[in-house]
CSV table of N, CA and C in Angstrom, one decimal:
chain,number,residue,atom,x,y,z
A,1,MET,N,-0.2,53.0,-6.4
A,1,MET,CA,-1.2,53.1,-5.4
A,1,MET,C,-0.6,53.6,-4.1
A,2,ASP,N,-1.3,54.6,-3.5
A,2,ASP,CA,-0.8,55.1,-2.2
A,2,ASP,C,-1.9,54.8,-1.2
A,3,LEU,N,-1.5,54.4,0.0
A,3,LEU,CA,-2.5,54.1,1.1
A,3,LEU,C,-1.9,54.8,2.3
A,4,GLU,N,-2.9,55.1,3.2
A,4,GLU,CA,-2.5,55.6,4.5
A,4,GLU,C,-3.5,55.1,5.5
A,5,PHE,N,-3.0,54.5,6.6
A,5,PHE,CA,-3.9,54.0,7.7
A,5,PHE,C,-3.2,54.0,9.0
A,6,SER,N,-3.9,53.7,10.0
A,6,SER,CA,-3.4,53.6,11.4
A,6,SER,C,-3.6,52.2,11.9
A,7,GLY,N,-2.7,51.7,12.7
A,7,GLY,CA,-2.8,50.4,13.2
A,7,GLY,C,-1.8,50.2,14.4
A,8,GLU,N,-2.0,49.1,15.1
A,8,GLU,CA,-1.1,48.8,16.2
A,8,GLU,C,0.0,47.9,15.8
A,9,ILE,N,1.2,48.2,16.3
A,9,ILE,CA,2.3,47.3,16.1
A,9,ILE,C,2.2,46.1,16.9
A,10,TRP,N,2.4,44.9,16.3
A,10,TRP,CA,2.3,43.7,17.1
A,10,TRP,C,3.6,42.8,16.8
A,11,PHE,N,3.9,42.0,17.7
A,11,PHE,CA,5.1,41.2,17.7
A,11,PHE,C,4.8,39.7,17.4
A,12,TRP,N,5.5,39.2,16.4
A,12,TRP,CA,5.4,37.8,16.1
A,12,TRP,C,6.7,37.1,16.5
A,13,ARG,N,6.6,36.2,17.4
A,13,ARG,CA,7.8,35.6,18.0
A,13,ARG,C,8.5,34.5,17.2
A,14,GLY,N,7.8,33.9,16.2
A,14,GLY,CA,8.4,32.9,15.4
A,14,GLY,C,9.9,32.6,15.4
A,15,PRO,N,10.4,31.8,14.6
A,15,PRO,CA,11.8,31.4,14.6
A,15,PRO,C,12.7,32.6,14.2
A,16,ALA,N,12.1,33.6,13.5
A,16,ALA,CA,12.8,34.8,13.2
A,16,ALA,C,11.8,35.9,13.7
A,17,PRO,N,12.0,36.5,14.9
A,17,PRO,CA,11.0,37.4,15.4
A,17,PRO,C,10.9,38.7,14.6
A,18,TRP,N,9.7,39.2,14.4
A,18,TRP,CA,9.4,40.4,13.7
A,18,TRP,C,8.3,41.2,14.3
A,19,TYR,N,8.2,42.5,13.9
A,19,TYR,CA,7.1,43.3,14.3
A,19,TYR,C,6.3,43.7,13.1
A,20,PHE,N,5.0,43.8,13.2
A,20,PHE,CA,4.2,44.1,12.0
A,20,PHE,C,3.1,45.1,12.4
A,21,VAL,N,2.5,45.6,11.4
A,21,VAL,CA,1.2,46.4,11.5
A,21,VAL,C,0.3,45.7,10.4
A,22,THR,N,-0.9,45.4,10.8
A,22,THR,CA,-1.9,44.8,9.9
A,22,THR,C,-2.6,45.9,9.1
A,23,VAL,N,-2.7,45.7,7.8
A,23,VAL,CA,-3.4,46.6,6.9
A,23,VAL,C,-4.9,46.4,7.2
A,24,PRO,N,-5.7,47.5,7.4
A,24,PRO,CA,-7.1,47.3,7.6
A,24,PRO,C,-7.9,46.6,6.4
A,25,ASP,N,-8.9,46.0,6.8
A,25,ASP,CA,-9.7,45.2,5.8
A,25,ASP,C,-10.1,46.0,4.5
A,26,GLU,N,-10.4,47.3,4.7
A,26,GLU,CA,-10.9,48.1,3.6
A,26,GLU,C,-9.9,48.3,2.5
A,27,HIS,N,-8.6,48.1,2.8
A,27,HIS,CA,-7.6,48.3,1.8
A,27,HIS,C,-7.1,47.0,1.1
A,28,CYS,N,-7.5,45.9,1.7
A,28,CYS,CA,-7.0,44.6,1.2
A,28,CYS,C,-7.5,44.2,-0.2
A,29,PRO,N,-8.8,44.5,-0.6
A,29,PRO,CA,-9.2,44.1,-1.9
A,29,PRO,C,-8.3,44.8,-3.0
A,30,ALA,N,-8.1,46.1,-2.8
A,30,ALA,CA,-7.3,46.8,-3.8
A,30,ALA,C,-5.8,46.2,-3.9
A,31,LEU,N,-5.3,45.9,-2.7
A,31,LEU,CA,-3.9,45.3,-2.7
A,31,LEU,C,-3.9,44.0,-3.3
A,32,GLU,N,-5.0,43.2,-3.1
A,32,GLU,CA,-5.0,41.8,-3.7
A,32,GLU,C,-5.1,42.0,-5.3
A,33,ASP,N,-5.9,43.0,-5.7
A,33,ASP,CA,-5.9,43.2,-7.2
A,33,ASP,C,-4.6,43.6,-7.7
A,34,ALA,N,-3.9,44.5,-7.0
A,34,ALA,CA,-2.5,44.9,-7.4
A,34,ALA,C,-1.5,43.8,-7.4
A,35,SER,N,-1.7,42.8,-6.5
A,35,SER,CA,-0.7,41.8,-6.3
A,35,SER,C,-0.5,41.0,-7.6
A,36,SER,N,-1.5,40.8,-8.4
A,36,SER,CA,-1.3,40.0,-9.6
A,36,SER,C,-0.4,40.7,-10.6
A,37,GLN,N,-0.2,42.0,-10.5
A,37,GLN,CA,0.7,42.7,-11.4
A,37,GLN,C,2.0,43.0,-10.8
A,38,VAL,N,2.1,43.1,-9.5
A,38,VAL,CA,3.4,43.5,-8.9
A,38,VAL,C,4.1,42.4,-8.0
A,39,SER,N,3.4,41.4,-7.7
A,39,SER,CA,4.0,40.4,-6.8
A,39,SER,C,5.1,39.6,-7.4
A,40,TYR,N,6.2,39.4,-6.6
A,40,TYR,CA,7.3,38.6,-7.1
A,40,TYR,C,7.2,37.1,-6.7
A,41,GLY,N,6.0,36.8,-6.1
A,41,GLY,CA,5.8,35.4,-5.6
A,41,GLY,C,5.2,35.3,-4.3
A,42,TRP,N,4.4,34.3,-4.0
A,42,TRP,CA,3.7,34.0,-2.8
A,42,TRP,C,2.8,35.2,-2.3
A,43,GLY,N,2.4,36.0,-3.3
A,43,GLY,CA,1.5,37.1,-3.0
A,43,GLY,C,2.2,38.3,-2.3
A,44,MET,N,3.5,38.3,-2.2
A,44,MET,CA,4.2,39.4,-1.6
A,44,MET,C,4.1,40.6,-2.5
A,45,ILE,N,3.9,41.8,-1.9
A,45,ILE,CA,3.7,43.0,-2.6
A,45,ILE,C,4.8,44.0,-2.2
A,46,PRO,N,5.7,44.4,-3.2
A,46,PRO,CA,6.8,45.3,-2.8
A,46,PRO,C,6.2,46.7,-2.6
A,47,VAL,N,6.6,47.4,-1.6
A,47,VAL,CA,6.1,48.7,-1.2
A,47,VAL,C,7.3,49.6,-0.7
A,48,THR,N,7.1,50.9,-0.7
A,48,THR,CA,7.8,51.9,0.0
A,48,THR,C,6.9,52.3,1.2
A,49,ALA,N,7.4,52.2,2.4
A,49,ALA,CA,6.6,52.5,3.6
A,49,ALA,C,7.2,53.7,4.3
A,50,ARG,N,6.3,54.3,5.1
A,50,ARG,CA,6.8,55.4,6.0
A,50,ARG,C,6.0,55.4,7.2
A,51,ILE,N,6.7,55.6,8.4
A,51,ILE,CA,6.0,55.9,9.7
A,51,ILE,C,6.8,57.1,10.2
A,52,GLY,N,6.0,58.1,10.5
A,52,GLY,CA,6.7,59.4,11.0
A,52,GLY,C,7.6,59.9,9.9
A,53,THR,N,8.8,60.2,10.2
A,53,THR,CA,9.8,60.7,9.2
A,53,THR,C,10.7,59.6,8.7
A,54,THR,N,10.4,58.4,9.0
A,54,THR,CA,11.3,57.3,8.6
A,54,THR,C,10.6,56.4,7.5
A,55,GLY,N,11.3,56.3,6.4
A,55,GLY,CA,10.9,55.5,5.2
A,55,GLY,C,11.8,54.3,5.0
A,56,TRP,N,11.2,53.3,4.4
A,56,TRP,CA,12.0,52.1,4.1
A,56,TRP,C,11.3,51.3,3.0
A,57,THR,N,12.0,50.4,2.4
A,57,THR,CA,11.4,49.5,1.4
A,57,THR,C,11.2,48.2,2.0
A,58,THR,N,10.1,47.5,1.7
A,58,THR,CA,9.8,46.2,2.2
A,58,THR,C,8.8,45.6,1.3
A,59,SER,N,8.2,44.5,1.8
A,59,SER,CA,7.1,43.8,1.1
A,59,SER,C,6.0,43.5,2.0
A,60,LEU,N,4.8,43.7,1.6
A,60,LEU,CA,3.6,43.3,2.4
A,60,LEU,C,3.5,41.8,2.3
A,61,PHE,N,3.2,41.1,3.4
A,61,PHE,CA,3.0,39.7,3.5
A,61,PHE,C,1.5,39.4,3.5
A,62,PRO,N,1.0,38.5,2.7
A,62,PRO,CA,-0.4,38.1,2.8
A,62,PRO,C,-0.5,37.2,4.1
A,63,LYS,N,-1.6,37.4,4.9
A,63,LYS,CA,-1.8,36.6,6.1
A,63,LYS,C,-3.3,36.6,6.4
A,64,ASP,N,-3.9,35.5,6.4
A,64,ASP,CA,-5.3,35.3,6.8
A,64,ASP,C,-6.2,36.2,6.0
A,65,GLY,N,-6.0,36.3,4.7
A,65,GLY,CA,-6.9,37.1,3.9
A,65,GLY,C,-6.7,38.6,4.0
A,66,ARG,N,-5.6,39.0,4.7
A,66,ARG,CA,-5.2,40.4,4.8
A,66,ARG,C,-3.8,40.6,4.4
A,67,TYR,N,-3.2,41.7,4.7
A,67,TYR,CA,-1.8,41.9,4.5
A,67,TYR,C,-1.2,42.5,5.7
A,68,ILE,N,0.1,42.2,6.0
A,68,ILE,CA,0.8,42.8,7.1
A,68,ILE,C,2.1,43.5,6.6
A,69,VAL,N,2.4,44.6,7.3
A,69,VAL,CA,3.6,45.4,7.0
A,69,VAL,C,4.7,45.1,8.0
A,70,PRO,N,5.8,44.5,7.6
A,70,PRO,CA,6.9,44.4,8.5
A,70,PRO,C,7.5,45.7,8.9
A,71,VAL,N,7.8,45.9,10.2
A,71,VAL,CA,8.4,47.2,10.7
A,71,VAL,C,9.8,46.8,11.2
A,72,LYS,N,10.8,47.3,10.4
A,72,LYS,CA,12.2,47.0,10.7
A,72,LYS,C,12.6,47.6,12.0
A,73,ALA,N,13.7,47.0,12.6
A,73,ALA,CA,14.2,47.5,13.8
A,73,ALA,C,14.7,48.9,13.7
A,74,VAL,N,15.3,49.2,12.6
A,74,VAL,CA,15.9,50.6,12.4
A,74,VAL,C,14.7,51.6,12.4
A,75,VAL,N,13.6,51.2,11.9
A,75,VAL,CA,12.4,52.1,11.9
A,75,VAL,C,11.9,52.3,13.4
A,76,ARG,N,11.8,51.2,14.1
A,76,ARG,CA,11.3,51.2,15.5
A,76,ARG,C,12.2,52.1,16.3
A,77,ARG,N,13.5,51.9,16.1
A,77,ARG,CA,14.5,52.7,16.9
A,77,ARG,C,14.4,54.2,16.6
A,78,ALA,N,14.3,54.5,15.3
A,78,ALA,CA,14.3,55.9,14.8
A,78,ALA,C,13.0,56.6,15.3
A,79,GLU,N,11.9,55.9,15.4
A,79,GLU,CA,10.6,56.5,15.7
A,79,GLU,C,10.3,56.2,17.2
A,80,GLN,N,11.2,55.5,17.9
A,80,GLN,CA,11.0,55.1,19.3
A,80,GLN,C,9.6,54.4,19.5
A,81,LEU,N,9.5,53.3,18.8
A,81,LEU,CA,8.3,52.5,18.8
A,81,LEU,C,8.5,51.1,19.4
A,82,ASP,N,7.4,50.5,19.9
A,82,ASP,CA,7.4,49.2,20.4
A,82,ASP,C,6.1,48.5,20.1
A,83,ALA,N,6.0,47.2,20.4
A,83,ALA,CA,4.7,46.5,20.3
A,83,ALA,C,3.6,47.2,21.1
A,84,GLY,N,2.4,47.3,20.6
A,84,GLY,CA,1.3,48.0,21.3
A,84,GLY,C,1.2,49.4,20.9
A,85,ASP,N,2.2,50.0,20.3
A,85,ASP,CA,2.0,51.4,19.8
A,85,ASP,C,1.2,51.5,18.6
A,86,THR,N,0.3,52.5,18.5
A,86,THR,CA,-0.5,52.8,17.3
A,86,THR,C,0.2,53.8,16.5
A,87,VAL,N,0.4,53.5,15.2
A,87,VAL,CA,1.1,54.3,14.2
A,87,VAL,C,0.3,54.6,13.0
A,88,THR,N,0.7,55.6,12.3
A,88,THR,CA,0.1,55.9,11.0
A,88,THR,C,1.1,55.4,10.0
A,89,VAL,N,0.7,54.6,9.0
A,89,VAL,CA,1.6,54.0,8.0
A,89,VAL,C,1.2,54.5,6.7
A,90,ARG,N,2.1,55.0,5.9
A,90,ARG,CA,1.9,55.4,4.5
A,90,ARG,C,2.6,54.4,3.6
A,91,LEU,N,1.9,53.9,2.6
A,91,LEU,CA,2.4,52.9,1.7
A,91,LEU,C,2.3,53.4,0.3
A,92,ASN,N,3.3,53.1,-0.5
A,92,ASN,CA,3.3,53.3,-2.0
A,92,ASN,C,3.6,51.9,-2.6
A,93,VAL,N,2.7,51.4,-3.3
A,93,VAL,CA,2.9,50.1,-4.0
A,93,VAL,C,3.9,50.3,-5.1
A,94,ASP,N,5.0,49.6,-5.1
A,94,ASP,CA,6.0,49.7,-6.2
A,94,ASP,C,5.6,48.9,-7.4
A,95,ALA,N,5.4,49.6,-8.5
A,95,ALA,CA,5.0,49.0,-9.7
A,95,ALA,C,6.1,48.5,-10.5
């Protein structure tokens, strides 16, 4: 399954700070369906992600009935991104 969407990068300060982009509502039902076949636990969905020219492997986190994409520091540096920036995210769900 391939998805593409735009969203704003947001910062979660928690005990281990991270940056995320939230997957829009319209993509979440298909991801939830796929999670039963690809999740390795807790509803995490392994994906290959891309923003701009930078790709990485990660897992979508389920949160509040939606999914969020962690955006690694190496990606933010390569693409010169920070919280509040709107980005286009391309995802491929790893089967």
